[in-house]
Amino acid sequence: MSGVNAANAMESPRLLKTHLPIQLLPPSFWEKNAKVIYVARNAKDCMVSYFHFHRLNKGLPDPGTWNEFYSTFLSGKVAWGCWFDHVIGWWKVKGQHQILYVFYEDMIEDPKREITKIAKFLDKELSAGVLETVLHHTSFSAMKENPMANFSALPSFIFDQSISPFMRKALEWRFKCNPGHILTLWHFTICGAGPVALCHLVSAAPDWPEVRTLSRALDVTPGAGTKPLTDHSEQECLVNSAALLGSVSLLLTFSHPRWQILGSLQRFGFAPGHRMDPEIIEKVVQEMANFTPEMSKIEGTPLLKGICDIWDTIYNFQARDGDIVVVSYPKSGTTWMQEILDLIVQDGDVEKSLRAPGFIRVPCLEMGHTSLAVANSMPYPRVLKTHLPVHLMPPSFWEKDVKIVYIARNPKDCMVSYYYFHKMDQSMADPGSWDNFFSMFLAGDVNWGSWFDHVVGWWQAKDKHKVLYVFYEDMIEDSRREIRKVMTFLGKDFSEDIIQKILLYTSFESMKDNSMANFGTLPETVLDQSVSSFMRKGIVGDWKNHFLESQNIVFDEEYQKKMAGSGLVFRNEL
């Protein structure tokens, strides 16, 4: 079906797209009083992005070298014609029709303001919660990971994203500087041309030139290329990353302690301590893939043999003062709690929470040597994860000033969720039939052992150590109340806006769509989510769709025997 046919088949209101210049737009759009939103981007960044797009798009001619494409673009000899004619043509008619002219740079500067402007143009009034949802799902990080937005569904003979990703950078670096301070460029390369930089410093000061060239074809060896700023008052300056056209080893160093990094530099994960090495991620994934379903035991607790093989390393792991650990029996809301903890530690900064997959941001102690290495390399405060029962916890966690958040889930829902997890996790043994797994779970013959021993063991430890015991069902019932409880435990006090943001981005719906939380970045050789989604339902009471009446009777009898005198009370439904 062609684009035109697809558009004709749509119901009203239709959302359509075109790159046509104003003079080529079908006249029916003016006759029907359509609303048009025109997005314009500065010509230099547009040229750079279009160059890389030509390289990956098999429907466009080879752009040749950068110098060749520079001339092609400047002369307007590219698909859809001259950038200058395009932006000016639409600008001239914006007062004659229902046209909202939006600037890309304004979107980068304040997306909330611009989205609100667009909503008003479309006669929509967005609540704070809906606005935050739109901001989240249209952030560069979210779209880059969203196959419904990043064109990764297209085959390589159309878009070869191994050459250049469709969503490449789309970022700016902002910083503030004071008079007399020095900006130091460090070593980086442009298009393989060697240590040569082309970087512009833009100032809003009225008596500065609009664009001040900081370095031209400069040999940027360490320490070279410095230039003091003038004696004006504090300026907000912008270094446009798209002008760099190539790989950056280390872009900026700041020679004065009063330099203040702002905005996207940290948000997009480029600040020290935030950039995640793809090779490290790949090693962690490979170690996960190497686990086999074979089990062994440590002090009577069944564990994957791959965990037992490195047990000495795990047990001798060194905790640090200030560590935060999420602990649970598997399938009890671990990922939910780790996302909450990470956002609390990041003071509600959602972009930072998207800096890497959850298994990297919150490494699991049992997931292999590289996962432990990631944990050891993390800055303070670390958020870590484990499913270990209390008696197997590395002793250093009791010796250091560590805070532990234990999340427990009612055993019936936990069993159902663990059953489906066994079906999709390639390191787990085939669970067989539901009847078979029911017996295995009840007997504790599953990885990480008996649910009963696990929850009771940690319940008894909560009065001896800094352990906050949280119930999954309480989280479902009143997430805000429980998040506040966790915040207080961690010594944090946030505004209602930040709490609302944490609630939004850790909702089941948000996490299910977030590849940094839903383990969607893992290959099928690790988690086969075509069998069952990692985030399946996230409700209380699904066990009633699986337990036979006879199984429920057997389970309740076993529960009464094993939980007697523990003081623990679980809710199997709300």
Coordinates of C-alpha atoms in Angstrom, one line a residue:
M1 CA 0.0 0.0 0.0
S2 CA 1.4 3.4 -1.0
G3 CA 1.6 6.3 1.5
V4 CA -1.3 8.1 -0.3
N5 CA -3.5 4.9 -0.2
A6 CA -2.6 4.4 3.5
A7 CA -3.5 8.0 4.2
N8 CA -6.8 7.7 2.3
A9 CA -7.7 4.7 4.4
M10 CA -7.2 6.5 7.7
E11 CA -10.0 7.8 9.9
S12 CA -10.2 11.4 11.0
P13 CA -8.3 13.1 12.5
R14 CA -5.4 12.0 10.3
L15 CA -1.8 12.7 11.2
L16 CA 0.2 13.0 7.9
K17 CA 3.8 13.9 7.0
T18 CA 5.6 15.4 4.1
H19 CA 8.9 17.0 3.2
L20 CA 7.4 18.9 0.2
P21 CA 8.3 22.6 -0.3
I22 CA 5.4 25.0 0.0
Q23 CA 4.9 25.3 -3.7
L24 CA 4.4 21.6 -4.2
L25 CA 1.9 20.9 -1.4
P26 CA -1.4 19.6 -2.7
P27 CA -3.9 22.5 -2.8
S28 CA -6.6 20.5 -1.0
F29 CA -4.7 21.1 2.3
W30 CA -5.4 24.8 2.0
E31 CA -9.0 24.2 0.8
K32 CA -9.8 22.0 3.8
N33 CA -8.2 24.3 6.4
A34 CA -5.7 21.7 7.6
K35 CA -3.4 22.4 10.5
V36 CA 0.3 22.3 9.6
I37 CA 3.2 22.1 12.0
Y38 CA 6.5 23.0 10.3
V39 CA 9.7 22.0 12.1
A40 CA 12.8 23.8 11.0
R41 CA 16.4 23.0 12.0
N42 CA 19.5 25.1 11.7
A43 CA 21.2 24.5 8.3
K44 CA 24.5 23.3 9.6
D45 CA 23.2 20.6 11.8
C46 CA 20.6 19.7 9.1
M47 CA 23.4 19.3 6.5
V48 CA 25.4 17.0 8.8
S49 CA 22.4 14.8 9.7
Y50 CA 21.4 14.7 6.0
F51 CA 24.9 13.6 5.1
H52 CA 24.7 10.6 7.4
F53 CA 21.1 9.9 6.3
H54 CA 22.3 9.6 2.7
R55 CA 24.9 7.0 3.8
L56 CA 22.3 4.7 5.4
N57 CA 19.2 5.3 3.1
K58 CA 19.5 3.0 0.1
G59 CA 16.9 5.1 -1.7
L60 CA 19.2 8.1 -1.9
P61 CA 22.4 8.5 -3.9
D62 CA 25.8 7.9 -2.3
P63 CA 26.8 11.3 -0.8
G64 CA 30.4 10.8 -1.5
T65 CA 32.9 12.6 0.8
W66 CA 31.8 15.2 3.3
N67 CA 33.4 17.9 1.1
E68 CA 31.4 16.7 -1.9
F69 CA 28.1 16.6 0.0
Y70 CA 28.8 20.0 1.5
S71 CA 28.8 21.5 -2.0
T72 CA 25.8 19.4 -3.1
F73 CA 23.7 20.6 -0.1
L74 CA 24.8 24.2 -0.4
S75 CA 23.7 24.2 -4.1
G76 CA 20.4 22.6 -3.3
K77 CA 21.1 19.6 -5.5
V78 CA 19.6 17.1 -3.0
A79 CA 16.2 15.4 -2.6
W80 CA 13.5 17.9 -1.7
G81 CA 15.7 20.7 -2.9
C82 CA 17.3 23.8 -1.4
W83 CA 17.2 24.1 2.4
F84 CA 17.1 27.9 2.1
D85 CA 14.1 28.0 -0.2
H86 CA 12.3 25.4 1.9
V87 CA 12.4 27.1 5.2
I88 CA 11.8 30.6 3.8
G89 CA 8.9 29.4 1.6
W90 CA 7.1 28.0 4.6
W91 CA 8.0 30.9 6.8
K92 CA 6.4 33.4 4.3
V93 CA 3.0 31.7 4.3
K94 CA 2.7 30.9 8.0
G95 CA 0.5 34.0 8.5
Q96 CA -1.8 33.0 5.6
H97 CA -2.8 29.5 6.8
Q98 CA -3.0 27.5 10.0
I99 CA 0.7 26.9 10.3
L100 CA 2.7 26.6 13.5
Y101 CA 6.4 27.2 12.8
V102 CA 8.6 25.3 15.3
F103 CA 12.3 25.4 15.7
Y104 CA 14.3 22.2 16.4
E105 CA 16.6 24.2 18.7
D106 CA 13.7 25.4 20.8
M107 CA 12.6 21.8 21.2
I108 CA 16.0 20.8 22.4
E109 CA 16.1 23.9 24.8
D110 CA 12.7 23.3 26.4
P111 CA 10.6 20.4 25.0
K112 CA 7.9 20.9 27.6
R113 CA 7.3 24.5 26.5
E114 CA 7.2 23.5 22.8
I115 CA 5.0 20.5 23.3
T116 CA 2.6 22.7 25.3
K117 CA 2.6 25.2 22.4
I118 CA 1.8 22.4 19.9
A119 CA -1.0 21.1 22.1
K120 CA -2.5 24.5 22.3
F121 CA -2.3 24.9 18.5
L122 CA -4.2 21.5 18.3
D123 CA -6.8 22.7 20.9
K124 CA -5.6 20.2 23.4
E125 CA -5.0 20.8 27.1
L126 CA -2.6 18.3 28.6
S127 CA -2.6 17.4 32.3
A128 CA 0.8 17.3 34.0
G129 CA 0.9 13.6 33.9
V130 CA 0.0 13.3 30.2
L131 CA 2.6 16.0 29.4
E132 CA 5.3 14.0 31.3
T133 CA 4.3 10.9 29.4
V134 CA 4.6 12.7 26.1
L135 CA 8.0 14.1 27.2
H136 CA 9.2 10.6 28.2
H137 CA 8.2 8.7 25.1
T138 CA 9.4 11.4 22.7
S139 CA 12.8 11.9 24.4
F140 CA 15.7 11.1 22.2
S141 CA 16.8 8.2 24.4
A142 CA 13.3 6.7 24.4
M143 CA 12.8 7.0 20.7
K144 CA 16.3 5.7 19.9
E145 CA 15.3 2.4 21.8
N146 CA 11.8 2.3 20.4
P147 CA 11.5 0.2 17.2
M148 CA 8.2 1.8 16.4
A149 CA 10.0 5.1 16.1
N150 CA 13.6 4.4 15.2
F151 CA 12.9 2.7 11.8
S152 CA 14.7 -0.4 12.9
A153 CA 11.8 -2.5 11.6
L154 CA 13.0 -1.6 8.1
P155 CA 15.3 -4.1 6.5
S156 CA 18.9 -3.2 5.7
F157 CA 18.3 -3.0 2.0
I158 CA 16.2 0.1 2.7
F159 CA 17.9 1.6 5.8
D160 CA 21.3 0.1 6.6
Q161 CA 21.7 1.3 10.2
S162 CA 25.0 -0.6 10.6
I163 CA 26.4 2.3 8.6
S164 CA 24.8 5.0 10.6
P165 CA 21.8 4.8 13.1
F166 CA 18.7 6.7 12.0
M167 CA 18.7 8.4 15.3
R168 CA 22.3 9.4 15.5
K169 CA 22.9 12.2 18.0
A170 CA 20.4 15.0 18.2
L171 CA 22.0 16.6 21.3
E172 CA 23.7 19.7 22.4
W173 CA 26.2 20.4 25.1
R174 CA 25.5 23.4 27.3
F175 CA 27.7 25.0 30.0
K176 CA 28.1 28.2 31.7
C177 CA 31.4 30.1 32.0
N178 CA 32.7 33.2 33.8
P179 CA 34.9 36.0 32.4
G180 CA 38.5 35.0 31.7
H181 CA 37.9 31.3 31.9
I182 CA 39.4 29.0 29.4
L183 CA 37.8 26.4 27.2
T184 CA 40.2 23.6 26.5
L185 CA 39.6 21.3 23.5
W186 CA 41.0 17.8 24.0
H187 CA 41.9 15.2 21.4
F188 CA 39.2 14.1 18.9
T189 CA 39.0 13.4 15.3
I190 CA 36.7 14.4 12.4
C191 CA 35.8 11.9 9.7
G192 CA 39.2 10.1 10.1
A193 CA 41.1 13.3 9.2
G194 CA 43.3 13.3 12.2
P195 CA 43.3 15.6 15.3
V196 CA 41.6 18.5 13.6
A197 CA 38.7 20.4 15.2
L198 CA 35.9 22.6 13.8
C199 CA 34.0 23.9 16.8
H200 CA 32.0 27.1 17.3
L201 CA 31.3 29.0 20.5
V202 CA 27.9 30.8 20.3
S203 CA 27.2 33.7 22.7
A204 CA 24.0 35.6 23.4
A205 CA 25.9 38.7 24.4
P206 CA 24.8 41.6 22.1
D207 CA 28.3 42.9 21.5
W208 CA 29.7 39.5 20.5
P209 CA 29.6 38.1 17.0
E210 CA 26.7 35.7 16.5
V211 CA 29.2 32.9 15.9
R212 CA 32.7 33.1 17.3
T213 CA 35.1 30.6 15.8
L214 CA 37.0 29.0 18.6
S215 CA 39.3 26.9 16.5
R216 CA 39.8 26.3 12.8
A217 CA 41.6 23.3 11.5
L218 CA 43.4 23.3 14.8
D219 CA 45.9 20.7 15.9
V220 CA 44.1 19.7 19.1
T221 CA 46.8 17.9 21.0
P222 CA 46.2 17.9 24.8
G223 CA 46.4 21.4 26.1
A224 CA 46.4 23.1 22.8
G225 CA 43.6 25.2 21.4
T226 CA 42.8 27.2 24.5
K227 CA 41.2 30.6 24.2
P228 CA 40.2 32.9 27.1
L229 CA 36.7 34.3 27.0
T230 CA 36.3 38.1 27.0
D231 CA 35.5 40.3 30.0
H232 CA 31.7 40.2 29.6
S233 CA 29.4 39.1 32.4
E234 CA 28.5 35.4 32.8
Q235 CA 27.5 34.0 29.5
E236 CA 25.5 30.9 28.6
C237 CA 27.3 29.3 25.8
L238 CA 26.6 26.4 23.4
V239 CA 28.9 23.9 21.8
N240 CA 27.1 22.3 18.9
S241 CA 28.1 18.7 18.8
A242 CA 26.7 18.1 15.3
A243 CA 29.5 20.3 13.9
L244 CA 32.1 17.6 15.0
L245 CA 31.2 15.1 12.3
G246 CA 33.0 12.3 13.9
S247 CA 34.1 10.3 16.9
V248 CA 35.0 12.0 20.2
S249 CA 37.6 10.5 22.5
L250 CA 37.3 13.3 25.1
L251 CA 35.7 16.5 24.0
L252 CA 35.9 19.1 26.8
T253 CA 37.9 19.7 29.9
F254 CA 37.3 22.6 32.2
S255 CA 40.2 24.6 33.5
H256 CA 38.4 26.4 36.3
P257 CA 36.3 24.9 39.2
R258 CA 33.5 27.4 38.6
W259 CA 32.6 25.9 35.2
Q260 CA 29.1 24.5 35.6
I261 CA 27.9 21.8 33.3
L262 CA 24.2 22.1 32.4
G263 CA 21.6 20.2 30.5
S264 CA 22.2 17.6 27.9
L265 CA 25.8 16.9 28.5
Q266 CA 24.9 14.8 31.6
R267 CA 21.3 13.9 30.5
F268 CA 22.4 11.9 27.5
G269 CA 25.0 10.0 29.4
F270 CA 28.2 11.7 28.3
A271 CA 29.4 13.0 31.6
P272 CA 32.2 11.1 33.5
G273 CA 30.8 8.1 35.3
H274 CA 27.6 7.9 33.1
R275 CA 28.7 6.7 29.8
M276 CA 28.2 2.9 29.5
D277 CA 30.8 1.1 27.4
P278 CA 29.0 -1.1 24.8
E279 CA 31.7 -3.8 25.1
I280 CA 31.0 -4.1 28.8
I281 CA 27.3 -4.5 28.1
E282 CA 28.1 -7.2 25.5
K283 CA 30.3 -9.1 28.0
V284 CA 27.6 -9.1 30.6
V285 CA 25.1 -10.3 28.1
Q286 CA 27.5 -13.0 26.9
E287 CA 28.0 -14.3 30.4
M288 CA 24.2 -14.5 30.9
A289 CA 24.0 -16.5 27.6
N290 CA 26.7 -18.9 28.9
F291 CA 24.5 -19.9 31.9
T292 CA 23.0 -23.4 31.5
P293 CA 20.0 -24.9 33.2
E294 CA 22.2 -27.2 35.3
M295 CA 21.8 -26.6 39.0
S296 CA 24.0 -27.2 42.0
K297 CA 23.7 -26.2 45.7
I298 CA 25.4 -23.8 48.1
E299 CA 24.7 -24.6 51.7
G300 CA 21.5 -26.5 50.7
T301 CA 20.2 -23.7 48.4
P302 CA 19.7 -24.7 44.7
L303 CA 21.4 -22.2 42.4
L304 CA 22.4 -22.3 38.8
K305 CA 25.7 -24.1 38.4
G306 CA 27.2 -21.1 36.7
I307 CA 26.6 -19.1 40.0
C308 CA 28.0 -21.9 42.1
D309 CA 31.2 -22.0 39.9
I310 CA 32.0 -18.4 40.9
W311 CA 30.6 -18.6 44.4
D312 CA 33.9 -17.6 46.1
T313 CA 34.0 -14.4 44.1
I314 CA 30.4 -13.6 44.9
Y315 CA 30.7 -14.4 48.6
N316 CA 33.9 -12.3 48.9
F317 CA 32.3 -9.3 47.1
Q318 CA 33.2 -6.1 49.0
A319 CA 30.3 -3.9 50.0
R320 CA 30.8 -0.2 50.6
D321 CA 29.3 2.3 53.0
G322 CA 26.3 3.9 51.3
D323 CA 25.5 0.9 49.1
I324 CA 21.8 0.4 48.4
V325 CA 20.7 -3.2 47.6
V326 CA 17.3 -4.4 46.3
V327 CA 16.8 -8.0 47.5
S328 CA 13.9 -10.3 46.6
Y329 CA 12.9 -13.8 45.8
P330 CA 12.7 -14.0 42.0
K331 CA 9.6 -12.6 40.3
S332 CA 8.6 -10.5 43.3
G333 CA 8.8 -7.0 41.8
T334 CA 12.6 -6.7 41.7
T335 CA 12.8 -4.7 38.5
W336 CA 10.0 -2.4 39.7
M337 CA 11.9 -1.7 42.9
Q338 CA 15.3 -1.3 41.2
E339 CA 13.8 1.3 38.8
I340 CA 12.3 3.2 41.7
L341 CA 15.6 3.1 43.6
D342 CA 17.6 4.2 40.6
L343 CA 15.3 7.2 40.0
I344 CA 15.5 8.1 43.7
V345 CA 19.3 8.0 43.7
Q346 CA 19.2 10.1 40.5
D347 CA 16.9 12.7 42.1
G348 CA 14.1 11.9 39.7
D349 CA 16.2 12.5 36.5
V350 CA 14.5 10.3 34.0
E351 CA 17.1 10.7 31.3
K352 CA 19.8 9.4 33.6
S353 CA 17.7 6.4 34.3
L354 CA 17.8 5.6 30.6
R355 CA 21.6 5.7 30.5
A356 CA 21.9 1.9 30.2
P357 CA 19.9 -1.3 30.6
G358 CA 18.7 -2.1 34.1
F359 CA 21.1 -5.0 34.4
I360 CA 24.0 -2.5 34.0
R361 CA 22.6 0.3 36.0
V362 CA 21.8 -2.1 38.9
P363 CA 24.1 -5.0 38.5
C364 CA 23.1 -8.4 40.0
L365 CA 25.7 -10.1 42.2
E366 CA 24.9 -13.5 40.8
M367 CA 25.2 -12.7 37.1
G368 CA 28.8 -13.4 36.4
H369 CA 32.3 -11.9 36.7
T370 CA 31.6 -8.9 34.4
S371 CA 28.5 -7.9 36.3
L372 CA 30.6 -7.9 39.5
A373 CA 33.2 -5.9 37.7
V374 CA 30.6 -3.3 36.7
A375 CA 29.5 -3.2 40.4
N376 CA 33.1 -2.6 41.5
S377 CA 33.6 0.2 39.0
M378 CA 30.4 2.1 40.0
P379 CA 30.6 5.5 41.8
Y380 CA 28.9 6.2 45.1
P381 CA 26.1 5.6 45.8
R382 CA 25.7 2.2 44.2
V383 CA 22.4 0.4 43.7
L384 CA 22.9 -3.3 43.5
K385 CA 20.6 -6.3 43.2
T386 CA 20.5 -9.9 44.4
H387 CA 18.1 -12.8 44.9
L388 CA 20.3 -14.5 47.5
P389 CA 18.6 -15.8 50.7
V390 CA 19.8 -14.0 53.8
H391 CA 22.2 -16.7 55.0
L392 CA 24.2 -16.6 51.7
M393 CA 24.6 -12.8 51.7
P394 CA 28.3 -11.8 51.4
P395 CA 29.3 -10.9 55.0
S396 CA 30.7 -7.5 53.9
F397 CA 27.2 -6.2 53.5
W398 CA 26.7 -6.6 57.3
E399 CA 30.1 -5.0 58.1
K400 CA 29.4 -1.8 56.1
D401 CA 26.8 0.9 56.4
V402 CA 24.5 -0.6 53.7
K403 CA 20.7 -0.1 53.2
I404 CA 18.7 -3.0 51.9
V405 CA 15.2 -2.8 50.4
Y406 CA 13.6 -6.3 50.4
I407 CA 10.5 -6.7 48.3
A408 CA 8.2 -9.7 48.9
R409 CA 5.3 -10.9 46.9
N410 CA 2.5 -13.3 47.8
P411 CA 3.6 -16.9 47.0
K412 CA 0.8 -17.8 44.7
D413 CA 1.3 -14.9 42.2
C414 CA 5.1 -15.4 42.6
M415 CA 4.8 -19.0 41.6
V416 CA 2.7 -18.2 38.5
S417 CA 5.2 -15.5 37.4
Y418 CA 8.2 -17.7 38.1
Y419 CA 6.6 -20.5 36.0
Y420 CA 6.4 -18.2 33.0
F421 CA 9.8 -16.9 33.6
H422 CA 11.2 -20.4 33.5
K423 CA 9.6 -20.8 30.1
M424 CA 11.3 -17.7 28.6
D425 CA 14.6 -17.7 30.5
Q426 CA 17.0 -19.9 28.5
S427 CA 19.2 -20.4 31.6
M428 CA 16.4 -22.0 33.5
A429 CA 15.3 -25.7 33.3
D430 CA 12.1 -26.4 31.3
P431 CA 9.4 -26.1 34.0
G432 CA 7.3 -28.8 32.3
S433 CA 3.6 -28.7 32.9
W434 CA 2.0 -26.3 35.4
D435 CA 1.3 -29.3 37.7
N436 CA 5.0 -30.2 37.6
F437 CA 6.2 -26.7 38.4
F438 CA 3.6 -26.4 41.2
S439 CA 5.2 -29.3 43.0
M440 CA 8.8 -28.1 42.3
F441 CA 8.0 -24.6 43.7
L442 CA 6.3 -26.0 46.8
A443 CA 9.3 -28.2 47.5
G444 CA 11.8 -25.4 47.0
D445 CA 13.4 -27.3 44.1
V446 CA 13.9 -24.2 42.0
N447 CA 16.7 -21.7 41.6
W448 CA 17.3 -19.6 44.8
G449 CA 15.5 -22.2 46.8
S450 CA 12.3 -22.1 48.9
W451 CA 10.1 -19.1 48.8
F452 CA 9.1 -19.8 52.4
D453 CA 12.7 -19.8 53.7
H454 CA 13.6 -16.8 51.7
V455 CA 10.9 -14.4 52.8
V456 CA 11.0 -15.6 56.5
G457 CA 14.8 -15.3 56.6
W458 CA 14.8 -11.8 55.4
W459 CA 11.9 -10.9 57.7
Q460 CA 13.9 -12.0 60.7
A461 CA 16.9 -10.0 59.6
K462 CA 15.0 -6.7 59.3
D463 CA 15.3 -5.9 63.0
K464 CA 19.1 -6.6 63.1
H465 CA 20.2 -4.6 60.1
K466 CA 19.1 -1.7 57.9
V467 CA 16.4 -3.6 56.0
L468 CA 13.2 -2.0 54.7
Y469 CA 10.7 -4.8 54.1
V470 CA 8.2 -3.9 51.4
F471 CA 5.2 -5.9 50.1
Y472 CA 4.4 -6.0 46.4
E473 CA 0.7 -5.9 47.1
D474 CA 1.2 -2.7 49.1
M475 CA 3.0 -1.2 46.1
I476 CA 0.1 -2.1 43.8
E477 CA -2.4 -0.8 46.3
D478 CA -0.7 2.6 46.9
S479 CA 2.5 3.2 45.0
R480 CA 2.9 6.8 46.2
R481 CA 2.7 5.8 49.8
E482 CA 5.3 3.0 49.4
I483 CA 7.6 5.2 47.3
R484 CA 7.5 7.8 50.0
K485 CA 8.4 5.1 52.5
V486 CA 11.4 4.1 50.4
M487 CA 12.5 7.7 50.0
T488 CA 12.4 8.3 53.8
F489 CA 14.4 5.1 54.4
L490 CA 17.0 6.5 51.9
G491 CA 17.0 9.9 53.6
K492 CA 15.4 11.6 50.6
D493 CA 12.7 14.3 50.5
F494 CA 11.4 15.2 47.1
S495 CA 8.8 17.6 45.8
E496 CA 5.4 16.3 44.7
D497 CA 6.5 16.9 41.0
I498 CA 9.4 14.6 41.3
I499 CA 7.4 12.0 43.1
Q500 CA 4.8 12.2 40.4
K501 CA 7.5 11.7 37.8
I502 CA 8.8 8.6 39.6
L503 CA 5.3 7.2 39.8
L504 CA 4.8 7.8 36.1
Y505 CA 8.1 6.3 34.9
T506 CA 7.9 3.2 37.2
S507 CA 4.3 2.4 36.3
F508 CA 3.8 -1.0 34.8
E509 CA 2.8 0.5 31.5
S510 CA 5.8 2.7 31.2
M511 CA 8.3 0.0 32.2
K512 CA 6.7 -2.5 29.8
D513 CA 7.4 -0.1 27.0
N514 CA 10.9 0.9 28.2
S515 CA 13.7 -1.3 26.8
M516 CA 16.0 0.0 29.5
A517 CA 13.7 -1.7 32.1
N518 CA 11.9 -4.5 30.3
F519 CA 15.1 -6.5 29.3
G520 CA 14.1 -6.0 25.7
T521 CA 17.8 -5.4 24.9
L522 CA 18.7 -9.0 25.7
P523 CA 18.8 -11.5 22.8
E524 CA 16.4 -14.4 22.5
T525 CA 19.4 -16.7 23.5
V526 CA 19.1 -15.2 27.0
L527 CA 15.4 -14.2 27.3
D528 CA 13.0 -15.4 24.7
Q529 CA 10.2 -12.9 25.1
S530 CA 8.3 -14.4 22.1
V531 CA 7.4 -17.2 24.6
S532 CA 6.4 -14.9 27.4
S533 CA 6.9 -11.2 28.1
F534 CA 9.3 -10.4 30.9
M535 CA 6.7 -8.0 32.2
R536 CA 3.6 -10.1 31.8
K537 CA 0.7 -8.7 33.9
G538 CA 1.9 -7.0 37.1
I539 CA -1.3 -7.6 39.0
V540 CA -2.4 -9.2 42.2
G541 CA -4.6 -12.4 42.0
D542 CA -3.6 -13.9 38.6
W543 CA -2.9 -17.1 40.5
K544 CA -6.7 -17.7 40.4
N545 CA -6.4 -18.2 36.7
H546 CA -3.9 -21.1 37.2
F547 CA -4.5 -22.8 40.6
L548 CA -6.9 -25.8 40.6
E549 CA -9.1 -26.0 43.6
S550 CA -7.2 -29.0 44.8
Q551 CA -3.9 -27.2 44.4
N552 CA -5.1 -24.3 46.3
I553 CA -6.1 -26.5 49.3
V554 CA -2.6 -28.3 49.2
F555 CA -0.8 -24.9 49.0
D556 CA -2.8 -23.3 51.9
E557 CA -2.0 -26.3 54.1
E558 CA 1.7 -26.1 53.3
Y559 CA 1.7 -22.4 53.8
Q560 CA 0.1 -22.7 57.3
K561 CA 2.8 -25.2 58.3
K562 CA 5.8 -23.3 57.0
M563 CA 4.7 -19.8 58.0
A564 CA 3.4 -20.5 61.4
G565 CA 4.8 -18.2 64.1
S566 CA 6.7 -16.1 61.5
G567 CA 4.5 -13.0 62.0
L568 CA 4.4 -12.5 58.3
V569 CA 1.1 -11.9 56.6
F570 CA 0.6 -11.9 52.8
R571 CA -2.4 -10.8 50.8
N572 CA -3.3 -13.1 47.9
E573 CA -5.8 -10.6 46.5
L574 CA -6.8 -7.0 47.0

